[in-house]
XYZ file of C-alpha atoms in Angstrom:
685
model
C 74.857 42.952 39.695
C 78.516 42.352 40.196
C 80.851 40.042 42.032
C 84.349 40.567 43.356
C 86.595 37.583 44.109
C 88.932 37.997 47.028
C 91.421 35.341 48.149
C 90.180 32.583 45.898
C 86.736 31.558 47.060
C 85.937 34.548 49.249
C 83.409 36.596 47.345
C 81.530 39.739 48.288
C 78.948 40.843 45.771
C 76.766 43.642 47.125
C 73.519 44.806 45.577
C 72.036 48.251 46.128
C 68.303 48.912 45.954
C 67.625 52.624 45.564
C 64.543 53.973 47.287
C 62.761 54.757 44.048
C 62.931 51.102 42.963
C 61.372 49.702 46.133
C 57.948 48.161 46.096
C 55.963 48.522 49.291
C 53.022 46.218 49.913
C 50.574 47.079 52.661
C 50.933 44.679 55.539
C 47.808 42.479 55.758
C 45.719 42.458 58.907
C 45.564 39.063 60.635
C 42.302 37.242 60.024
C 39.848 37.704 62.850
C 39.041 33.986 63.176
C 42.434 32.354 62.755
C 46.129 33.020 62.496
C 46.489 32.334 58.788
C 47.375 35.355 56.713
C 44.540 35.934 54.210
C 45.371 35.658 50.536
C 45.627 38.892 48.606
C 45.024 39.705 45.011
C 48.451 40.098 43.450
C 49.425 43.756 43.143
C 51.235 45.091 40.085
C 54.746 43.731 39.664
C 57.335 45.700 41.649
C 60.102 47.413 39.677
C 62.734 45.001 41.024
C 60.839 41.958 39.644
C 60.224 41.348 35.965
C 56.589 40.959 34.889
C 57.072 37.385 33.675
C 58.887 36.334 36.816
C 56.306 38.038 39.011
C 53.495 36.302 37.135
C 55.138 32.907 37.511
C 55.816 33.542 41.158
C 52.228 34.440 41.894
C 50.987 31.212 40.326
C 51.939 29.447 43.560
C 51.812 32.325 46.018
C 48.891 31.074 48.049
C 50.312 27.581 48.248
C 53.708 28.874 49.308
C 52.175 31.049 52.009
C 50.304 28.111 53.464
C 53.474 26.052 53.609
C 55.775 28.769 54.904
C 55.820 29.748 58.586
C 54.222 33.038 59.453
C 56.575 35.901 60.215
C 53.866 38.068 61.763
C 55.395 39.884 64.724
C 52.066 39.539 66.575
C 52.634 35.790 66.686
C 56.171 35.424 68.047
C 57.609 31.955 68.425
C 60.181 31.319 71.175
C 62.303 28.981 69.068
C 62.800 27.953 65.495
C 62.703 24.277 64.487
C 66.073 22.612 64.126
C 67.012 22.514 60.453
C 66.547 19.029 59.021
C 68.658 19.417 55.894
C 71.499 21.448 54.490
C 70.584 24.887 53.165
C 72.086 26.680 50.211
C 71.090 30.216 51.224
C 70.714 31.895 54.619
C 68.567 35.011 54.292
C 68.904 37.508 57.175
C 66.677 40.576 57.360
C 65.050 43.070 59.725
C 61.386 42.138 59.692
C 59.697 45.539 60.045
C 61.869 47.012 57.282
C 61.704 44.451 54.503
C 59.489 41.488 55.389
C 56.585 42.049 53.013
C 58.167 44.589 50.684
C 61.116 42.438 49.693
C 62.388 39.581 51.883
C 59.466 37.181 51.614
C 59.165 37.753 47.872
C 62.865 37.006 47.437
C 62.543 33.921 49.628
C 59.578 32.637 47.621
C 61.376 33.251 44.353
C 64.480 31.380 45.514
C 62.311 28.509 46.719
C 60.454 28.407 43.409
C 63.811 28.028 41.707
C 64.561 25.105 44.073
C 67.237 26.997 45.960
C 67.012 25.756 49.554
C 66.658 28.938 51.600
C 66.544 29.531 55.349
C 64.549 32.696 56.021
C 65.537 34.136 59.358
C 63.303 36.780 60.891
C 65.165 38.417 63.765
C 61.865 39.458 65.323
C 61.509 35.834 66.445
C 64.861 35.835 68.224
C 65.146 35.856 72.021
C 68.206 36.391 74.177
C 71.576 37.821 73.208
C 73.212 34.767 71.659
C 72.553 32.879 68.454
C 70.438 29.805 69.210
C 71.974 26.403 68.348
C 69.363 25.774 65.641
C 70.135 29.123 64.014
C 73.898 28.601 64.297
C 73.462 25.242 62.580
C 71.499 26.849 59.739
C 74.287 29.402 59.255
C 76.915 26.674 59.307
C 75.042 24.535 56.769
C 74.276 27.326 54.323
C 76.641 27.977 51.448
C 75.563 31.546 50.689
C 74.638 34.339 53.098
C 72.320 37.148 51.983
C 71.976 39.855 54.634
C 69.443 42.483 53.577
C 70.975 45.623 55.074
C 68.076 48.012 55.595
C 67.572 51.275 57.503
C 66.929 49.563 60.854
C 69.076 46.469 60.353
C 71.749 47.759 62.750
C 69.152 48.377 65.474
C 68.806 44.638 65.955
C 71.465 42.899 68.053
C 70.381 39.584 66.505
C 70.954 40.859 62.983
C 74.391 42.122 63.973
C 75.276 38.865 65.724
C 74.267 36.919 62.637
C 76.255 39.211 60.366
C 79.341 38.875 62.564
C 78.971 35.085 62.430
C 78.607 35.160 58.636
C 81.717 37.299 58.200
C 83.691 35.086 60.570
C 82.795 31.970 58.564
C 83.460 33.738 55.270
C 86.949 34.674 56.489
C 87.825 30.991 56.848
C 87.843 30.718 53.061
C 86.058 27.351 53.143
C 83.456 28.099 50.498
C 80.984 30.372 52.349
C 79.940 33.406 50.289
C 78.329 36.692 51.327
C 75.980 38.492 48.904
C 74.771 41.581 50.798
C 71.787 43.577 49.586
C 71.725 47.274 50.533
C 68.070 48.248 50.966
C 67.443 52.023 51.196
C 70.926 52.529 52.629
C 74.258 53.403 51.098
C 77.243 51.057 51.447
C 79.269 53.903 52.982
C 76.709 54.282 55.809
C 76.958 50.567 56.473
C 80.747 50.407 56.293
C 81.451 53.550 58.321
C 78.374 53.345 60.586
C 77.077 56.764 59.611
C 73.531 57.994 59.112
C 70.941 55.599 60.591
C 73.698 53.139 61.551
C 75.445 55.781 63.647
C 72.267 56.364 65.637
C 71.828 52.620 66.171
C 75.348 52.235 67.548
C 74.888 55.153 69.897
C 72.074 53.160 71.471
C 74.097 49.924 71.498
C 77.023 51.634 73.262
C 74.847 52.059 76.361
C 73.980 48.355 76.570
C 76.836 46.238 75.233
C 80.527 45.836 75.926
C 83.251 47.277 73.706
C 84.331 43.870 72.371
C 80.842 43.075 71.091
C 80.471 46.528 69.544
C 83.816 46.164 67.783
C 82.893 42.777 66.308
C 79.679 44.254 64.908
C 81.476 47.264 63.432
C 84.161 45.082 61.843
C 81.499 42.917 60.234
C 79.663 45.926 58.806
C 82.905 47.468 57.599
C 83.863 44.276 55.767
C 80.480 43.980 54.069
C 80.061 47.667 53.328
C 83.433 48.467 51.809
C 82.498 47.164 48.359
C 80.694 49.594 46.122
C 77.214 48.416 45.155
C 75.288 48.417 41.919
C 71.865 49.767 40.991
C 70.105 46.923 39.198
C 66.908 44.962 38.841
C 67.170 42.592 41.709
C 65.283 39.376 42.353
C 65.766 37.755 38.947
C 69.473 38.518 39.088
C 69.865 37.548 42.733
C 68.561 34.104 41.806
C 70.890 33.725 38.827
C 73.933 34.874 40.808
C 73.045 32.577 43.706
C 72.806 29.647 41.304
C 76.148 30.520 39.750
C 77.801 30.405 43.165
C 75.993 27.226 44.178
C 77.254 25.500 41.076
C 80.726 26.957 41.579
C 80.824 25.761 45.159
C 80.509 22.148 44.043
C 83.689 20.191 43.383
C 84.687 21.557 39.994
C 86.223 19.265 37.423
C 89.344 20.112 35.487
C 89.098 20.685 31.754
C 90.790 17.367 30.988
C 88.128 15.518 32.988
C 85.571 16.241 30.260
C 87.543 14.687 27.420
C 85.528 11.820 25.988
C 82.630 12.303 28.379
C 79.841 13.181 25.944
C 78.965 9.671 24.792
C 79.199 8.225 28.294
C 77.065 10.974 29.813
C 74.441 10.661 27.078
C 74.210 6.913 27.619
C 73.891 7.232 31.395
C 71.265 9.973 31.068
C 69.261 7.733 28.753
C 69.346 4.915 31.286
C 68.254 7.298 34.065
C 64.976 8.019 32.155
C 64.544 11.350 33.891
C 60.984 11.861 32.660
C 59.776 8.506 33.957
C 58.090 8.036 37.368
C 59.422 5.842 40.127
C 62.956 5.443 41.442
C 65.640 4.293 39.001
C 69.142 3.045 39.713
C 72.006 2.920 37.189
C 75.205 0.990 37.828
C 78.497 1.964 36.165
C 81.044 -0.847 36.034
C 84.561 -1.294 34.702
C 88.089 -1.782 36.030
C 89.862 0.799 38.205
C 91.084 3.933 36.460
C 88.682 3.596 33.519
C 86.734 6.763 34.480
C 83.623 5.579 36.328
C 83.894 8.233 39.041
C 84.533 11.016 36.539
C 81.461 10.067 34.495
C 79.360 9.989 37.661
C 80.652 13.434 38.632
C 79.855 14.961 35.253
C 76.324 13.541 35.332
C 75.945 14.755 38.906
C 76.888 18.311 37.944
C 74.599 18.303 34.915
C 71.562 17.111 36.883
C 72.104 18.653 40.313
C 69.676 21.542 39.818
C 66.831 19.216 38.815
C 66.597 17.564 42.229
C 65.467 18.808 45.628
C 68.359 17.080 47.387
C 71.594 15.632 46.095
C 74.507 13.745 47.568
C 77.802 12.382 46.237
C 79.239 9.663 48.497
C 82.723 8.950 47.217
C 85.185 6.189 48.062
C 82.551 4.001 49.703
C 84.831 0.969 49.608
C 87.690 2.818 51.317
C 85.367 4.324 53.926
C 84.068 0.877 54.840
C 87.613 -0.330 55.374
C 88.013 2.121 58.237
C 86.727 1.853 61.753
C 82.906 1.782 61.941
C 82.745 1.959 58.171
C 78.983 1.820 57.659
C 78.397 4.182 60.580
C 80.877 6.618 59.029
C 78.938 6.529 55.782
C 75.667 7.255 57.524
C 77.126 10.070 59.611
C 78.896 11.561 56.634
C 75.694 12.824 55.089
C 73.026 11.773 57.586
C 71.297 10.440 54.545
C 68.562 8.110 55.613
C 66.366 10.509 57.579
C 67.121 13.599 55.534
C 66.552 12.704 51.941
C 63.963 9.930 51.770
C 61.147 12.496 51.745
C 62.566 14.430 48.778
C 63.224 13.866 45.115
C 66.917 13.064 45.313
C 69.985 12.387 43.223
C 72.482 10.151 45.056
C 75.828 8.931 43.768
C 77.493 5.968 45.508
C 81.038 5.725 44.234
C 83.150 2.550 44.294
C 81.050 0.055 46.264
C 82.049 -3.555 46.848
C 80.418 -6.713 48.216
C 80.372 -5.352 51.784
C 78.055 -2.494 50.895
C 74.431 -2.906 51.972
C 72.253 -0.311 50.250
C 69.324 -0.647 52.644
C 71.550 -0.412 55.704
C 72.939 2.943 54.592
C 70.063 4.504 52.666
C 66.987 2.427 53.389
C 64.629 0.867 50.879
C 65.004 2.632 47.492
C 61.329 1.958 46.753
C 60.362 4.284 49.611
C 62.055 7.315 48.091
C 59.975 9.975 46.380
C 59.081 9.184 42.785
C 61.580 10.722 40.396
C 64.584 10.001 42.621
C 67.665 8.642 40.877
C 70.694 6.668 42.058
C 74.021 6.092 40.331
C 76.315 3.404 41.740
C 79.850 2.706 40.513
C 81.667 -0.570 41.108
C 84.244 -2.928 39.628
C 81.922 -5.850 40.361
C 78.898 -6.344 38.115
C 77.498 -9.027 40.433
C 77.034 -6.439 43.166
C 75.263 -4.015 40.844
C 72.891 -6.632 39.488
C 71.642 -7.402 42.997
C 70.706 -3.796 43.794
C 67.191 -2.357 43.695
C 65.450 -5.726 43.613
C 67.654 -6.761 40.700
C 66.404 -3.775 38.676
C 69.680 -1.826 38.530
C 70.394 -0.759 34.945
C 73.987 -1.543 34.020
C 76.371 0.499 31.911
C 79.889 -0.696 31.130
C 82.557 1.994 30.918
C 84.926 0.938 28.154
C 88.405 2.277 27.319
C 88.700 5.469 25.291
C 89.149 5.305 21.531
C 92.460 6.304 19.964
C 91.433 9.853 19.029
C 90.134 10.769 22.490
C 93.050 8.989 24.156
C 95.490 11.135 22.215
C 93.615 14.304 23.167
C 93.616 13.425 26.873
C 97.280 12.420 26.730
C 98.214 15.719 25.083
C 96.399 17.688 27.773
C 98.887 16.263 30.284
C 102.022 15.912 28.133
C 101.794 19.197 26.186
C 99.069 21.131 28.023
C 97.229 21.302 24.712
C 95.035 19.203 22.449
C 97.673 18.003 19.973
C 101.322 16.863 20.007
C 104.111 19.338 19.432
C 105.978 19.108 16.099
C 108.372 16.179 16.150
C 106.457 14.289 18.823
C 103.500 13.088 16.744
C 104.677 9.512 16.166
C 105.997 9.043 19.709
C 102.711 10.302 21.122
C 100.659 7.934 18.973
C 102.788 4.940 19.963
C 102.679 5.752 23.676
C 98.917 6.254 23.540
C 98.531 2.879 21.844
C 100.320 1.196 24.768
C 98.165 2.847 27.440
C 95.154 0.811 26.269
C 92.799 3.812 26.450
C 92.798 3.945 30.278
C 92.271 7.601 31.345
C 94.246 7.351 34.581
C 97.260 5.854 32.807
C 97.037 8.438 30.030
C 97.136 11.295 32.543
C 99.859 9.846 34.760
C 102.158 8.840 31.901
C 101.484 12.089 30.045
C 102.242 14.173 33.138
C 105.547 12.355 33.627
C 106.630 13.339 30.083
C 105.804 17.046 30.339
C 108.868 19.120 29.309
C 111.111 16.043 29.183
C 113.756 15.360 26.521
C 112.840 13.171 23.565
C 115.270 10.499 24.803
C 113.187 10.204 27.980
C 110.065 9.746 25.840
C 111.753 7.007 23.841
C 112.846 5.217 27.013
C 109.292 5.418 28.381
C 107.932 3.921 25.164
C 110.373 0.993 25.389
C 109.398 0.275 28.984
C 105.690 0.434 28.180
C 106.246 -2.092 25.411
C 107.559 -4.645 27.917
C 104.449 -4.539 30.127
C 101.814 -7.248 29.589
C 98.380 -6.319 28.293
C 96.044 -4.804 30.920
C 98.761 -4.486 33.607
C 97.619 -1.041 34.713
C 99.692 -0.817 37.890
C 102.866 -1.663 35.980
C 102.140 1.160 33.552
C 101.570 3.578 36.413
C 104.796 2.445 38.058
C 106.813 3.939 35.195
C 105.965 7.409 36.456
C 106.868 6.435 40.021
C 110.248 5.038 38.999
C 111.220 8.363 37.424
C 110.923 10.134 40.801
C 113.901 10.978 42.977
C 114.417 9.199 46.308
C 112.728 11.858 48.453
C 109.598 12.059 46.304
C 109.362 8.247 46.314
C 109.479 8.144 50.112
C 106.774 10.807 50.406
C 104.621 8.997 47.838
C 104.898 5.641 49.657
C 104.159 7.253 53.029
C 100.999 8.834 51.631
C 99.867 5.651 49.872
C 100.271 3.586 53.043
C 99.233 5.988 55.814
C 98.324 9.570 54.973
C 95.482 9.555 52.419
C 92.814 11.899 53.778
C 95.215 13.596 56.195
C 96.110 17.261 55.951
C 99.417 17.701 54.196
C 100.953 20.031 56.781
C 101.192 17.439 59.579
C 103.293 14.786 57.816
C 105.225 17.628 56.194
C 106.709 18.469 59.610
C 108.058 14.928 59.813
C 109.266 14.853 56.206
C 111.093 18.154 56.715
C 112.855 16.781 59.771
C 113.921 13.752 57.708
C 115.296 16.022 54.980
C 112.725 15.040 52.345
C 111.804 18.625 51.275
C 108.034 18.000 51.296
C 107.009 21.144 49.413
C 109.116 20.121 46.430
C 108.103 16.473 46.690
C 104.369 17.236 46.874
C 104.654 19.664 43.966
C 106.334 17.000 41.830
C 103.728 14.381 42.766
C 100.822 16.683 41.918
C 102.434 17.772 38.651
C 102.745 14.113 37.648
C 99.117 13.363 38.559
C 100.234 10.959 41.291
C 98.610 13.060 44.009
C 95.841 15.605 44.484
C 95.425 18.200 47.215
C 91.866 18.776 48.419
C 90.276 22.130 49.193
C 91.108 21.674 52.883
C 94.723 20.722 52.189
C 94.045 17.000 52.550
C 96.089 14.457 50.612
C 94.074 12.610 47.956
C 95.157 9.702 45.781
C 93.370 7.499 43.249
C 92.895 4.004 44.631
C 94.881 2.520 41.736
C 97.837 4.704 42.675
C 97.385 3.810 46.337
C 97.366 0.106 45.421
C 100.470 0.627 43.299
C 102.318 2.242 46.208
C 101.375 -0.543 48.565
C 102.325 -3.179 45.997
C 105.782 -1.592 45.726
C 106.218 -1.873 49.495
C 104.840 -5.408 49.605
C 107.319 -6.496 46.945
C 110.172 -5.538 49.257
C 109.551 -8.893 50.936
C 106.475 -10.898 50.015
C 106.738 -13.513 52.764
C 108.096 -11.512 55.712
C 106.224 -8.275 56.548
C 108.797 -7.395 59.230
C 111.359 -6.998 56.449
C 109.343 -4.265 54.664
C 109.703 -0.522 55.111
C 106.030 0.034 55.978
C 103.448 -2.246 57.604
C 99.931 -0.812 57.166
C 98.069 -4.107 57.471
C 96.862 -4.129 61.076
C 96.923 -7.895 61.450
C 100.480 -8.150 60.153
C 101.589 -5.323 62.435
C 99.981 -6.979 65.455
C 101.667 -10.300 64.738
C 104.976 -8.498 64.258
C 104.759 -6.959 67.734
C 103.390 -10.030 69.463
C 106.216 -12.185 68.093
C 108.758 -9.431 68.800
C 109.973 -9.470 65.222
C 111.309 -6.590 63.237
C 114.282 -5.286 61.289
C 116.176 -2.177 60.317
C 113.875 -1.922 57.278
C 110.668 -1.171 59.228
C 110.026 2.584 59.249
C 106.291 2.744 59.992
C 103.518 0.489 61.271
C 99.912 0.718 62.460
C 98.045 -1.425 64.995
C 94.245 -1.140 64.895
C 91.780 -1.858 67.689
C 90.347 -4.669 65.572
C 93.456 -6.563 66.633
C 93.867 -5.067 70.111
C 94.894 -8.371 71.672
C 98.426 -7.048 71.441
C 97.608 -5.496 74.855
C 100.426 -3.897 76.808
C 103.602 -2.984 74.942
C 107.001 -3.039 76.620
C 110.509 -2.224 75.481
C 111.165 -5.797 74.305
C 108.444 -5.461 71.664
C 110.480 -2.729 69.951
C 114.011 -4.014 70.338
C 114.159 -5.001 66.656
C 112.649 -1.736 65.344
C 115.471 0.822 65.648
C 114.475 2.716 62.456
C 110.771 3.067 63.298
C 109.693 6.667 62.737
C 105.874 6.323 62.590
C 103.775 4.303 65.034
C 99.992 4.322 65.458
C 97.942 2.204 67.849
C 94.335 2.464 69.014
C 93.930 0.172 72.031
C 97.346 -0.497 73.539
C 99.335 0.673 76.549
C 103.027 1.483 76.773
C 104.318 0.066 80.029
C 107.723 0.279 81.680
C 111.055 1.870 80.925
C 111.809 2.723 77.271
C 115.290 4.124 77.684
C 117.399 3.804 74.507
C 114.429 2.382 72.559
C 112.924 3.877 69.341
C 115.542 6.599 68.886
C 114.163 7.600 65.457
C 110.469 7.901 66.313
C 109.022 11.075 64.693
C 105.239 10.486 64.735
C 103.459 8.802 67.627
C 99.720 8.120 67.808
C 98.532 6.035 70.762
C 96.021 6.273 73.605
C 97.560 8.107 76.543
C 95.913 7.383 79.880
C 95.169 9.820 82.663
C 95.929 7.527 85.602
C 99.455 7.236 86.984
C 101.404 4.165 85.942
C 99.841 4.093 82.493
C 102.422 6.199 80.710
C 105.909 5.006 79.796
C 109.089 6.025 81.598
C 112.044 7.506 79.707
C 110.147 7.343 76.455
C 112.373 8.617 73.603
C 111.097 12.034 72.625
C 114.267 13.741 71.491
C 113.283 13.415 67.814
C 109.501 13.300 68.198
C 107.803 15.794 65.857
C 104.112 14.820 65.928
C 102.157 13.618 68.961
C 98.757 12.506 67.669
C 96.132 12.554 70.429
C 93.122 11.553 68.337
C 92.666 8.378 70.395
C 93.327 10.153 73.715
C 90.113 12.148 73.960
C 89.778 11.703 77.738
C 93.206 13.120 78.489
C 93.165 16.024 80.953
C 95.559 18.844 81.794
C 96.649 17.050 84.967
C 97.966 14.021 83.088
C 101.343 13.057 84.516
C 103.011 12.619 81.145
C 102.818 16.305 80.200
C 105.914 17.133 82.257
C 108.086 14.775 80.219
C 106.667 16.142 76.977
C 107.281 19.766 77.991
C 110.877 19.062 78.971
C 111.852 16.991 75.938
C 109.858 18.487 73.097
C 109.888 22.250 72.830
C 108.896 22.096 69.135
C 106.381 19.241 69.371
C 103.271 19.485 67.176
C 100.110 18.186 68.859
C 97.412 16.739 66.618
C 93.947 15.818 67.761
C 91.303 16.815 70.288
C 93.581 18.149 73.048
């Protein structure tokens, strides 16, 4: 078995089953009195399945057959049930070719190894298009296993599925294809020769050229990788598991420093061999490593549970619009997982979080389920699970581990470079064993002169005990002006947004966003998610907002950024403002601001970012907001509900996320087309 990595996550790992290794089992005759397939005495183990594995598999064969739907072609079903949970593997095969000889055995083996597998039998398909339930199963699955057999290409449903798999795999968003070549050669699949040539001669008489081309492109992509002759099912399972584990959010090497003792303690409190549902609460101040510990435990235990879920940043999610609803929609938890043995992580909850409202009663979950909750508030944790939540305090790292983690960031190694030993020890002592501070401060010192290290040590010595944000601020203060502006924008407005959209604005302002983002990530002040979204630790976010707030504690209209919706609403209602205000947001929770006219913005000449959910711009805006670059507000279809002479000369981003009902005949499009040839539209339109 082999794997080839292409473009990062895109992986094609074909498997070839030569004819001489195939095991053929005689298809059973349906029982005369009912539709249940009769049980059979287990035949000798096939060559592609080891004897021990085959023996273990047959221990539960009859039970599995009773639970699994019948794939007998004499009992066709018009539709498949809508999937009720995420799958890990989507198995596509041509029923007459491989159903009993290979596909069902592979499906049973994957299921026995607790790999959630959707077995699709194309003989049950009707019509030319992929049904919504099947499309959803393909979308949910992480790994696609098409079993490419002699007659696979004869089925339009198989080819449609394969084209859909390849299309999703091309997006490079974590989907993986592991094709199995069953009695066919990869070259016949890729070049549509042999039995595949005959199949396409038949298809050419029925289907249009575009459809044919999409099928051929999919087969070419899957078939161009040379296969391997190998024992199959045991290795398919192991390779699938390796990709499932790899597809989870992987932790960096430095994340594991000092984790062993914490993980061992949490595992002990989870009492994995005990019945019932158990909840463990991790508590400690921000930046101490609660989330990292929860992630490591999650990765260690994931394969032992039927379902698993990591809900991160619960507190931040609840701060947004429809917070609890967003949590429930995010994983559709309540209905999906309560019937399974589950592992659920709830990261960073506060007093607003209601466990039963999001997940239901923990006592109603299947015995053996486990929950880990992280919070800064021990009072919240003690009240969970009928006051039975087991608490674990995450304490600062000891000096030895602190030095190791610091060196990972400052030297990209496990020990200080010669001449830096004493400085490193003294800096580590002043970080108080807080992992976030160790990484941020260490990253800021990477490849810097010794004089810069000495200055950093002096500044750390002036900060009071436990003032984490002040320690983090040292790294911020070493940034240049452009990187500081990008950092503050992200901390106040752009966490969770894709980096490319604000980058258009930053480029227009001359901030060189590529360089700025690179510097911020190198200094551990920012992370970029797999989808290009901007991620920031909440302590760093709070630091950025504290820096802005300190610009003027008493008068928000004298600050550069106003992210607090209530303060922004009052600013507009009272027609206040200054040359300092560059960005502000008005939320629908404070929508009494109503209709906005030019006089509301007279004192905001430097405003470059404005977001509102439930307001209307009314009247003439000539010579108002000359520096606006990003505009997000509800635009209305009816005439008279869009502003006149709105300043769009410098507008870069028009965010339409709150204008979902906008149509092509909206009267404002003409002004946009005339004024903004290079405008970037964001949102549903």
